[in-house]
Amino acid sequence: MPYVVTRSCCADASCVLACPVNCIHPTPEEPGFGTAEMLYVDPRTCVDCGACTTACPVDALKPHTALGAGELPFVELNAAYYKESPHADRTPMYVVPRQRSLPTTELSVAVVGAGPAGLFAADALLRHPGVRVTVHDRLPTPYGLARAGVAPDHQDTKQVSRLFRTIESQPGFSYRLGVEVGTHLTHTDLLREHHAVIYATGAATDKRLGIEGEDLRGSASATDFVAWYNGHPDHADDDHALDTERAVVIGNGNVALDVARILTADPDALARTDISDRALAALRAGRVREVVLLGRRGPAQAAFTMPELLALAALKDVDVSVEGWPDDLAPDATEKTRLLSRLAARTPTAGRRRIVLRFLTSPVRLTGETSVRALEITTTALHTDKDGTVRALPTGDTQTLETGLVLRSVGYRARPVPGLPFDEDSATVPHEGGRVEPGVYVAGWIKRGPTGFIGTNKTCAHETVESLLDDFAAGRLTPPVRSVSTAADTLGLDAWRAIDGAELAAGEATGRPRVKFTDTESLHRAARAVTAARG
């Protein structure tokens, strides 16, 4: 097999377009694109040209001869996809951009949110002449979860920032960073200054467990923990209880696996990444030796993806074990359960740190006076409803896990956007094709909920931009009437480039990809350097 996709890639689809024999699927035109765990190379039709690996922004594609021992299972994973989805049509795919007839007047659009969804929306807009896009974000830095959510040991995934730099360089693009809509600007202000506004504000909060003791010290959200070790300015000074030998993560999605890896990683290895210096020091001083991930349902229903499970299984100095296997589940039911059954059969190595994937277990309550001392859990049993829904019901069989750190990782949740309708059940803004009303649009997680990967936002943003351009062409957008003044310390593209350059330079001096500035003052100080240099 010449080339192999080796992780949950960004789903940007650049590789799909680059492939001359159409051997990478699913494509943007096929069912499953944007929801599939990854893209796959067909070993029967790949011609070993290497065009895909050149196009890939995150280095997810490799020739089979360059795979490490931990990456070899991806050979079978890629091939297995085509056993279930043959994709007989091998006609080379050429995408011709839709030709639109737009008014000759300039189109001005505000995008709120500088994460992947917002930047992909800007990119889709700027492909049309006469469009100006101003991207707003309340933080002094852009890129959203691509900067503050991707785990520091996944530096290859963070290379998606190269795509974002290309988008930023297009004529008509500008930033307003450090500006919060609702505080510095209002929704009405943006509509007065632009023809339209796209909200791509993401899902910044987490779901709660709703159990006793959830607010004790040592109980936190995985969302905040991830932001802490990634140096997010809102959480850079947080303090997490790492003076415990066992940590428990409630949930078993990809974020839960990220947290488990970081808690059990060798600090010397993390020191070669862009992890927050404060977090690194805390992890060095911490005592965590075991991380238990709790899932209410069984292995077949685990939320993590196969690529992330394969990466976990490939860890060299950490034992990965499995507990809570349903009696009626065949070990080889799926690719995922086959791998989990092999992990369950492993013999632990004395002295190693340990990650335990525990299924059919639900939290009951946290105990302790002011800080977490233990977590009471109960086993669950699977029940299938008439409609096929699998539910986990408590059995009443309880036990106690001693721990000082419990992180909930049961999903993200968006906040309401001032001035827009909001569905409390789905935590999204109601829309039709991204259109809330003519002139107001949504993209990303605030539009569809916290699903998909980085590249999923590209397809999502494209749909929203098409709705916006339809409204512009039909004359349904109100022209701008005036500019809006913002705070004096608003940062633009040059300021962000100064911050980016300073972080990269600091990283180069210490053998790291970058050293992040994690507080607002340091970020603004780096940004001011560009003004000082110009005299």
Short mmCIF file of C-alpha atoms in Angstrom, two decimals, residues 206-209 220-223 226 248-259 293-294 303 406-412:
data_model
loop_
_atom_site.label_atom_id
_atom_site.label_comp_id
_atom_site.label_asym_id
_atom_site.label_seq_id
_atom_site.Cartn_x
_atom_site.Cartn_y
_atom_site.Cartn_z
CA ASP A 206 -19.03 22.15 28.94
CA LYS A 207 -21.92 20.02 30.05
CA ARG A 208 -22.23 19.31 33.76
CA LEU A 209 -22.80 15.96 35.44
CA ALA A 220 -13.23 20.43 36.95
CA SER A 221 -14.15 20.21 33.31
CA ALA A 222 -11.81 18.65 30.78
CA THR A 223 -12.54 21.72 28.66
CA VAL A 226 -7.24 21.39 28.11
CA VAL A 248 -10.56 10.03 36.84
CA VAL A 249 -11.94 11.33 33.56
CA ILE A 250 -15.70 10.94 33.13
CA GLY A 251 -16.31 10.36 29.44
CA ASN A 252 -14.39 8.53 26.72
CA GLY A 253 -14.31 10.79 23.68
CA ASN A 254 -11.18 12.08 21.97
CA VAL A 255 -10.79 14.93 24.46
CA ALA A 256 -10.82 12.42 27.33
CA LEU A 257 -8.05 10.46 25.60
CA ASP A 258 -6.06 13.67 25.09
CA VAL A 259 -6.29 14.47 28.81
CA LEU A 293 -11.66 6.87 31.90
CA LEU A 294 -15.29 6.05 32.68
CA ALA A 303 -17.06 7.89 21.69
CA VAL A 406 -12.03 14.27 38.55
CA LEU A 407 -12.44 15.81 35.11
CA ARG A 408 -15.78 15.71 33.35
CA SER A 409 -15.59 15.25 29.58
CA VAL A 410 -19.18 14.68 28.54
CA GLY A 411 -19.51 17.25 25.78
CA TYR A 412 -19.21 20.91 24.82
#
